[in-house]
Coordinates of C-alpha atoms in Angstrom, one line a residue:
M1 CA -5.0 -33.9 -53.1
D2 CA -5.1 -33.9 -56.9
E3 CA -8.8 -34.4 -56.9
I4 CA -9.4 -31.3 -54.7
T5 CA -9.9 -28.1 -56.7
T6 CA -7.7 -25.1 -56.1
G7 CA -10.7 -23.1 -55.0
S8 CA -11.5 -25.7 -52.3
L9 CA -7.9 -25.6 -51.1
F10 CA -8.2 -21.8 -50.8
I11 CA -11.4 -22.3 -48.7
L12 CA -9.6 -24.9 -46.5
L13 CA -6.6 -22.6 -46.1
T14 CA -9.0 -19.7 -45.0
V15 CA -10.6 -22.0 -42.4
L16 CA -7.3 -23.1 -41.1
I17 CA -6.1 -19.5 -40.7
V18 CA -9.4 -18.6 -38.9
L19 CA -8.8 -21.6 -36.5
S20 CA -5.2 -20.4 -36.0
A21 CA -6.5 -16.9 -35.1
Y22 CA -9.0 -18.5 -32.7
F23 CA -6.3 -20.4 -30.8
S24 CA -4.0 -17.4 -30.7
S25 CA -6.7 -15.1 -29.4
S26 CA -7.9 -17.7 -26.9
E27 CA -4.4 -18.1 -25.5
T28 CA -3.9 -14.4 -25.1
G29 CA -7.4 -13.8 -23.8
M30 CA -7.1 -16.5 -21.2
M31 CA -3.7 -15.4 -19.9
S32 CA -4.6 -11.7 -19.9
I33 CA -7.9 -11.9 -18.0
N34 CA -8.0 -10.1 -14.7
R35 CA -7.9 -12.9 -12.1
Y36 CA -9.5 -10.9 -9.4
R37 CA -12.3 -9.7 -11.5
L38 CA -12.7 -13.3 -12.7
K39 CA -13.0 -14.5 -9.1
H40 CA -15.6 -11.8 -8.5
L41 CA -17.6 -12.9 -11.5
V42 CA -17.4 -16.6 -10.3
K43 CA -18.9 -15.5 -7.0
E44 CA -21.6 -13.8 -9.0
D45 CA -22.3 -17.1 -10.7
H46 CA -21.3 -15.9 -14.2
S47 CA -21.3 -19.0 -16.4
G48 CA -18.5 -17.9 -18.7
A49 CA -16.3 -16.9 -15.7
R50 CA -16.9 -20.3 -14.1
R51 CA -15.8 -22.1 -17.3
V52 CA -12.7 -19.9 -17.7
H53 CA -11.8 -20.3 -14.0
K54 CA -12.0 -24.1 -14.4
L55 CA -9.6 -24.0 -17.3
L56 CA -7.2 -21.7 -15.5
L57 CA -7.0 -24.0 -12.5
R58 CA -4.5 -26.0 -14.6
P59 CA -2.9 -23.5 -17.0
D60 CA -0.3 -26.0 -18.1
R61 CA -3.1 -28.2 -19.6
L62 CA -4.9 -25.2 -21.1
I63 CA -1.7 -23.9 -22.8
G64 CA -0.9 -27.5 -24.0
L65 CA -4.3 -27.8 -25.6
I66 CA -4.1 -24.4 -27.3
L67 CA -0.6 -25.0 -28.6
I68 CA -1.5 -28.5 -29.9
G69 CA -4.5 -27.0 -31.8
N70 CA -2.5 -24.0 -33.0
N71 CA 0.4 -26.0 -34.3
L72 CA -1.8 -28.6 -36.0
V73 CA -3.7 -25.9 -38.0
N74 CA -0.5 -23.9 -38.8
I75 CA 1.3 -27.0 -40.1
A76 CA -1.8 -28.0 -42.1
A77 CA -2.1 -24.5 -43.5
S78 CA 1.6 -24.6 -44.5
A79 CA 1.0 -27.9 -46.4
V80 CA -2.1 -26.6 -48.1
A81 CA -0.4 -23.3 -49.0
T82 CA 2.5 -25.2 -50.5
I83 CA 0.2 -27.3 -52.7
I84 CA -1.6 -24.1 -53.9
G85 CA 1.8 -22.4 -54.6
M86 CA 3.1 -25.3 -56.7
R87 CA -0.2 -25.5 -58.7
L88 CA -0.1 -21.8 -59.5
F89 CA 3.7 -21.0 -59.8
G90 CA 5.4 -24.4 -60.1
D91 CA 8.5 -25.1 -58.0
I92 CA 9.0 -21.4 -57.1
G93 CA 5.5 -21.5 -55.7
I94 CA 7.0 -23.2 -52.5
A95 CA 9.0 -20.1 -51.7
I96 CA 6.1 -17.8 -52.6
A97 CA 3.7 -19.8 -50.5
T98 CA 6.1 -19.7 -47.5
F99 CA 6.5 -15.9 -47.5
A100 CA 2.9 -15.2 -48.3
L101 CA 1.6 -17.6 -45.6
T102 CA 4.0 -16.2 -43.0
L103 CA 2.8 -12.7 -43.7
V104 CA -0.9 -13.8 -43.6
I105 CA -0.5 -15.7 -40.4
L106 CA 1.4 -12.9 -38.7
V107 CA -1.2 -10.3 -39.6
F108 CA -4.5 -12.3 -39.4
A109 CA -3.7 -15.2 -37.1
E110 CA -1.2 -13.8 -34.6
V111 CA -0.8 -10.0 -34.2
T112 CA -4.4 -8.9 -34.9
P113 CA -6.2 -11.5 -32.8
K114 CA -3.8 -11.4 -30.0
T115 CA -4.0 -7.6 -29.8
L116 CA -7.7 -7.8 -29.8
A117 CA -7.7 -10.4 -27.1
A118 CA -5.3 -8.4 -24.9
L119 CA -7.7 -5.4 -25.2
Y120 CA -10.9 -7.3 -24.6
P121 CA -9.9 -10.5 -22.7
E122 CA -13.3 -11.3 -21.3
K123 CA -15.1 -10.9 -24.6
I124 CA -12.6 -13.4 -26.2
S125 CA -12.1 -15.9 -23.3
F126 CA -15.7 -16.4 -22.2
P127 CA -17.0 -17.5 -25.6
S128 CA -13.8 -19.5 -26.3
S129 CA -14.4 -21.5 -23.1
F130 CA -17.4 -23.1 -24.8
I131 CA -15.1 -24.8 -27.3
L132 CA -11.9 -25.3 -25.2
L133 CA -13.6 -27.3 -22.4
P134 CA -14.9 -30.0 -24.7
L135 CA -11.6 -30.0 -26.7
L136 CA -9.7 -30.5 -23.5
K137 CA -11.8 -33.7 -22.7
I138 CA -11.3 -35.0 -26.3
F139 CA -7.5 -34.4 -26.5
Y140 CA -6.9 -35.0 -22.8
P141 CA -4.7 -38.1 -23.3
L142 CA -2.5 -36.2 -25.8
V143 CA -2.3 -33.2 -23.5
Y144 CA -1.5 -35.4 -20.6
I145 CA 1.4 -37.0 -22.4
I146 CA 2.9 -33.7 -23.7
N147 CA 2.5 -32.1 -20.2
G148 CA 4.3 -35.1 -18.7
F149 CA 7.3 -34.5 -21.0
T150 CA 7.4 -30.8 -20.4
N151 CA 7.0 -31.1 -16.6
G152 CA 9.7 -33.7 -16.6
I153 CA 12.1 -31.3 -18.3
L154 CA 11.2 -28.5 -15.8
I155 CA 11.9 -30.9 -12.9
L156 CA 15.4 -31.5 -14.4
F157 CA 16.0 -27.8 -13.9
R158 CA 14.7 -28.1 -10.3
I159 CA 11.5 -26.2 -11.2
N160 CA 8.3 -27.6 -9.6
P161 CA 5.4 -27.1 -12.1
A162 CA 2.9 -27.5 -9.3
S163 CA 4.3 -24.6 -7.3
S164 CA 3.4 -21.1 -8.2
G165 CA 3.1 -17.8 -6.5
G166 CA -0.7 -17.9 -7.0
D167 CA -2.7 -14.8 -7.3
S168 CA -1.8 -13.3 -3.9
L169 CA -0.5 -9.8 -3.8
S170 CA 2.2 -8.3 -1.7
R171 CA 1.6 -5.2 0.3
E172 CA 3.4 -3.0 -2.2
E173 CA 1.5 -4.6 -5.1
L174 CA -1.8 -4.1 -3.3
R175 CA -0.8 -0.4 -2.7
T176 CA -0.2 -0.1 -6.5
V177 CA -3.6 -1.6 -7.2
V178 CA -5.3 0.9 -4.9
H179 CA -3.5 3.8 -6.6
E180 CA -4.3 2.5 -10.1
A181 CA -8.0 2.1 -9.3
G182 CA -8.5 5.7 -10.4
A183 CA -12.1 7.0 -10.3
M184 CA -13.3 3.5 -9.3
I185 CA -12.2 4.2 -5.7
P186 CA -12.5 7.8 -4.4
K187 CA -9.2 9.4 -3.5
Q188 CA -10.2 9.7 0.2
H189 CA -10.9 6.0 0.3
Q190 CA -7.6 5.3 -1.5
E191 CA -5.7 7.2 1.2
M192 CA -7.6 5.3 3.9
L193 CA -6.7 1.9 2.3
V194 CA -3.1 2.9 1.9
G195 CA -3.1 4.2 5.5
I196 CA -4.2 0.7 6.7
L197 CA -1.4 -0.9 4.7
D198 CA 1.2 1.5 6.1
L199 CA 0.3 0.8 9.8
E200 CA 2.9 -2.0 9.9
K201 CA 5.6 0.5 8.9
V202 CA 4.7 3.1 11.6
T203 CA 5.6 2.6 15.2
A204 CA 4.2 4.0 18.5
E205 CA 7.3 6.2 18.7
D206 CA 6.4 7.8 15.3
I207 CA 2.9 9.1 16.4
M208 CA 3.2 9.5 20.2
I209 CA 2.8 12.8 22.0
P210 CA 6.3 13.5 23.3
R211 CA 6.9 13.3 27.0
N212 CA 7.3 17.0 27.4
E213 CA 3.9 17.7 25.9
I214 CA 1.9 15.2 28.0
V215 CA -0.8 16.9 30.0
A216 CA -0.4 15.4 33.5
I217 CA -1.1 16.3 37.1
D218 CA 1.2 15.9 40.0
V219 CA -0.8 14.4 42.9
N220 CA 1.7 15.8 45.4
D221 CA 0.6 19.3 44.5
D222 CA -1.8 21.1 46.8
W223 CA -5.5 20.2 46.4
K224 CA -6.5 23.6 45.0
S225 CA -3.9 23.4 42.3
I226 CA -5.1 19.9 41.4
Q227 CA -8.7 21.1 41.3
K228 CA -7.8 24.0 39.0
Q229 CA -6.0 21.8 36.6
L230 CA -8.8 19.3 36.5
F231 CA -11.5 22.0 35.9
H232 CA -9.5 23.5 33.1
S233 CA -8.4 20.3 31.4
Q234 CA -9.4 19.9 27.8
H235 CA -8.9 16.1 27.8
T236 CA -11.3 13.3 28.9
R237 CA -8.3 11.4 30.4
V238 CA -5.6 12.9 32.4
L239 CA -2.4 11.2 33.7
L240 CA -1.7 11.4 37.4
Y241 CA 1.9 11.1 38.7
R242 CA 4.0 11.6 41.8
D243 CA 6.7 14.3 41.5
N244 CA 8.1 12.8 38.3
I245 CA 6.2 11.6 35.3
D246 CA 8.1 8.3 35.4
D247 CA 6.3 7.6 38.7
A248 CA 2.9 7.5 37.0
V249 CA -0.1 6.6 39.1
G250 CA -2.7 6.1 36.4
F251 CA -5.2 7.8 34.1
L252 CA -8.2 9.6 35.6
H253 CA -11.3 9.8 33.4
M254 CA -13.2 13.0 33.8
R255 CA -16.4 11.1 33.9
D256 CA -15.2 9.4 37.1
A257 CA -14.1 12.8 38.6
L258 CA -17.6 14.2 37.8
K259 CA -19.3 11.3 39.5
L260 CA -17.2 12.0 42.7
L261 CA -18.0 15.6 42.5
T262 CA -21.8 14.9 42.3
K263 CA -21.5 12.6 45.3
D264 CA -19.6 15.1 47.4
E265 CA -16.7 12.7 47.5
F266 CA -14.3 14.9 45.5
S267 CA -11.0 14.6 47.3
K268 CA -7.4 13.7 46.5
A269 CA -7.8 10.2 48.1
S270 CA -10.9 9.5 46.1
L271 CA -9.2 10.6 42.9
L272 CA -6.4 8.2 43.6
R273 CA -8.9 5.3 44.1
A274 CA -10.6 6.2 40.8
V275 CA -7.6 6.1 38.6
R276 CA -7.4 3.4 36.0
E277 CA -4.5 1.1 35.4
I278 CA -1.9 2.3 32.9
Y279 CA -1.3 0.4 29.7
F280 CA 2.3 0.5 28.7
T281 CA 3.7 -0.2 25.2
P282 CA 7.2 -0.3 23.8
E283 CA 8.1 2.5 21.5
S284 CA 9.0 0.1 18.7
T285 CA 5.5 -1.5 18.6
P286 CA 4.0 -1.3 15.0
L287 CA 0.6 0.5 14.9
H288 CA -1.3 -2.5 13.6
T289 CA -0.1 -4.6 16.5
L290 CA -0.9 -1.7 19.0
L291 CA -4.4 -1.4 17.5
Y292 CA -5.0 -5.1 18.1
K293 CA -3.7 -4.8 21.6
F294 CA -5.9 -1.8 22.4
Q295 CA -8.9 -3.8 21.1
A296 CA -8.1 -6.9 23.1
A297 CA -7.4 -4.9 26.3
K298 CA -10.3 -2.5 25.8
E299 CA -7.9 0.4 26.0
R300 CA -8.0 3.8 24.3
I301 CA -4.8 5.3 25.7
G302 CA -1.3 4.1 26.7
L303 CA 2.1 5.3 27.7
V304 CA 5.1 4.6 25.4
V305 CA 8.3 3.4 27.1
D306 CA 11.8 2.8 25.9
E307 CA 14.0 -0.2 26.5
Y308 CA 14.9 1.0 30.0
G309 CA 11.2 1.4 31.0
D310 CA 11.3 5.2 31.0
I311 CA 8.2 7.0 29.7
Q312 CA 8.8 8.6 26.3
G313 CA 5.4 9.7 25.3
L314 CA 1.7 9.0 25.1
V315 CA -0.3 7.3 22.4
T316 CA -4.1 7.2 21.9
L317 CA -6.5 5.2 19.8
E318 CA -7.4 8.5 18.0
D319 CA -3.7 8.9 17.0
I320 CA -3.8 5.4 15.3
L321 CA -7.1 6.1 13.6
E322 CA -5.8 9.4 12.3
E323 CA -3.1 7.5 10.5
I324 CA -5.9 5.8 8.5
V325 CA -8.5 8.4 8.0
G326 CA -6.5 11.6 8.5
D327 CA -6.7 14.3 11.2
F328 CA -10.0 14.8 12.9
T329 CA -11.2 18.4 12.8
T330 CA -14.3 20.3 13.6
T331 CA -14.1 22.5 10.4
I332 CA -14.4 21.6 6.8
L333 CA -12.0 24.3 5.8
P334 CA -8.4 23.2 5.2
T335 CA -6.2 24.4 8.1
H336 CA -2.6 24.0 9.0
S337 CA -1.3 22.7 12.3
K338 CA -0.1 25.1 15.0
E339 CA 3.5 24.1 14.2
V340 CA 3.3 25.5 10.6
N341 CA 2.9 29.1 9.6
L342 CA 2.8 30.2 6.0
E343 CA 4.7 33.5 5.4
S344 CA 3.8 36.1 2.8
D345 CA 7.0 35.5 0.8
G346 CA 6.1 31.9 0.3
S347 CA 8.4 30.5 3.0
V348 CA 7.1 28.3 5.8
L349 CA 7.9 29.0 9.5
V350 CA 8.0 25.6 11.3
D351 CA 8.3 24.8 15.0
G352 CA 11.4 22.7 15.6
S353 CA 9.4 20.2 17.6
A354 CA 7.2 19.4 14.7
N355 CA 6.9 15.7 13.8
I356 CA 8.6 15.0 10.4
R357 CA 6.0 12.5 9.3
D358 CA 3.2 15.0 10.1
L359 CA 5.0 17.7 8.2
N360 CA 5.5 15.4 5.2
K361 CA 1.8 14.6 5.1
E362 CA 0.6 18.1 5.7
M363 CA 2.9 20.0 3.4
G364 CA 3.7 17.3 0.8
W365 CA 7.4 17.4 1.7
Q366 CA 9.8 14.4 1.6
F367 CA 12.1 14.8 4.6
P368 CA 13.7 11.5 5.6
T369 CA 11.8 9.7 8.3
E370 CA 14.2 6.8 9.0
G371 CA 16.2 8.6 11.7
P372 CA 15.1 11.5 14.0
K373 CA 11.3 12.0 14.5
T374 CA 11.3 15.8 14.7
L375 CA 12.6 18.6 12.6
N376 CA 14.8 19.7 15.4
G377 CA 16.4 16.2 15.7
L378 CA 16.9 16.1 11.9
I379 CA 18.8 19.5 11.9
I380 CA 20.9 18.6 15.0
E381 CA 21.8 15.3 13.3
H382 CA 22.8 17.2 10.2
F383 CA 25.0 19.7 12.0
E384 CA 26.1 17.3 14.8
E385 CA 25.6 20.2 17.2
I386 CA 23.0 22.8 18.2
P387 CA 23.3 25.3 15.2
Q388 CA 23.5 29.0 15.7
V389 CA 20.7 31.4 14.6
N390 CA 20.7 32.5 11.0
L391 CA 22.6 29.5 10.0
C392 CA 21.4 28.0 6.7
C393 CA 21.6 24.5 5.3
R394 CA 20.0 22.2 2.7
I395 CA 18.5 18.9 3.8
A396 CA 16.8 16.5 1.4
G397 CA 16.7 19.3 -1.2
Y398 CA 15.0 21.8 1.1
P399 CA 16.8 25.1 2.0
L400 CA 16.4 25.7 5.8
E401 CA 17.2 28.7 7.9
I402 CA 17.6 28.6 11.7
I403 CA 15.4 31.4 13.1
E404 CA 15.4 30.7 16.8
N405 CA 17.1 28.3 19.2
N406 CA 18.2 27.8 22.8
E407 CA 20.9 25.8 24.5
N408 CA 19.4 22.4 23.9
M409 CA 17.2 22.6 20.7
V410 CA 16.2 24.4 17.6
K411 CA 12.9 26.2 18.3
S412 CA 12.0 27.7 14.9
V413 CA 13.0 27.0 11.3
R414 CA 12.2 28.7 8.1
V415 CA 11.7 26.4 5.1
M416 CA 12.4 28.4 2.0
P417 CA 10.2 28.2 -1.0
T418 CA 11.5 25.7 -3.5
F419 CA 10.3 23.0 -5.9
Y420 CA 11.4 19.6 -4.6
Q421 CA 13.0 17.5 -7.4
T422 CA 15.5 15.0 -6.1
P423 CA 16.8 14.3 -2.6
T424 CA 20.3 15.7 -2.1
D425 CA 22.9 14.5 0.2
N426 CA 22.5 15.6 3.8
K427 CA 26.1 16.8 3.7
A428 CA 25.2 19.8 1.5
E429 CA 27.1 22.9 1.8
N430 CA 26.4 25.1 4.9
Q431 CA 26.9 28.9 5.0
N432 CA 26.6 31.7 7.5
N433 CA 24.5 34.7 6.5

């Protein structure tokens, strides 16, 4: 070392610091790169992406190689800095060189390059792969030995180095990715994607048309009454039943009824022969499962039954699709459902039979959906009885006033104007006006 000039040592020290910065930035860039974008670029046959992907197939070897290089150059830089310090300042130069080199390495070989690599991982990792791949082949025996020791230590702690969670995303993580896409995915498309992810959480009971709202025809009625109901029906499929809706006969497609009418075979007996078999589904069936079953059975409509086999409601393919794409409408203007009426004072008059999930989506509210499915059920659960008119309460942070009721249900509720902040206990104070 005595033959090497101090100027040459400074040059060597600079080169070592640059190499340290390279290894530091390469490590951060490789670990920070977006794996999903990387896979996309690999499919697009991007050469840099293919090299980085190959290195990341065994991240333990990549990290081992980078740390070997980084430690070698840092230790060499420390030795060179010590020699320079002793030449310039004598014995105290050791301390000066230590503090000065630590500061230089932190600023120029650690923080700055790593920050740059974290901000632009592709610009750092793709060029770095040109050097890292050949280095991995050259130092492979050393990397293999070091990884053998480290993997052995991990096994002692019952950690399998070969097992990893991979790059797969959970449903909640995927939902976060969709929301964080920002302008890259239009908001409407984001809602559709999230709607697909949420199908597993929603059951047939959540979206079904309640039993009391099903449009059906009693085949035991007189023929003129049946004809009148058919001619005025607004649905393409109508349920036929005998006396009680639990004794359902089948669905009649209006197209079949029209064919019978054109053939002069329009009679009660011919209608009963034209009905189609009923598809039944349990009320707890998740929507994604129901969608698959509809597809497999070539069905578009079904009856929802409880655990006793009693009919609870009706569900259609359109209801499932609306959970994904939103409500179908014939107007481009934003409209509210028939259960919701906006008052001039800012309050909202809501029908007690309104579905809570639909209200939450339409109004941006956050009523609990784990229990009762309708606003009437939620209020009755809160009071544990049918509340009187003009009785007020607060549920989930929303002030409610009972406007109209009868003996068995709450028919109309006023939701007072308020800014929702945090859900409150459902045992909030009640008061009579």
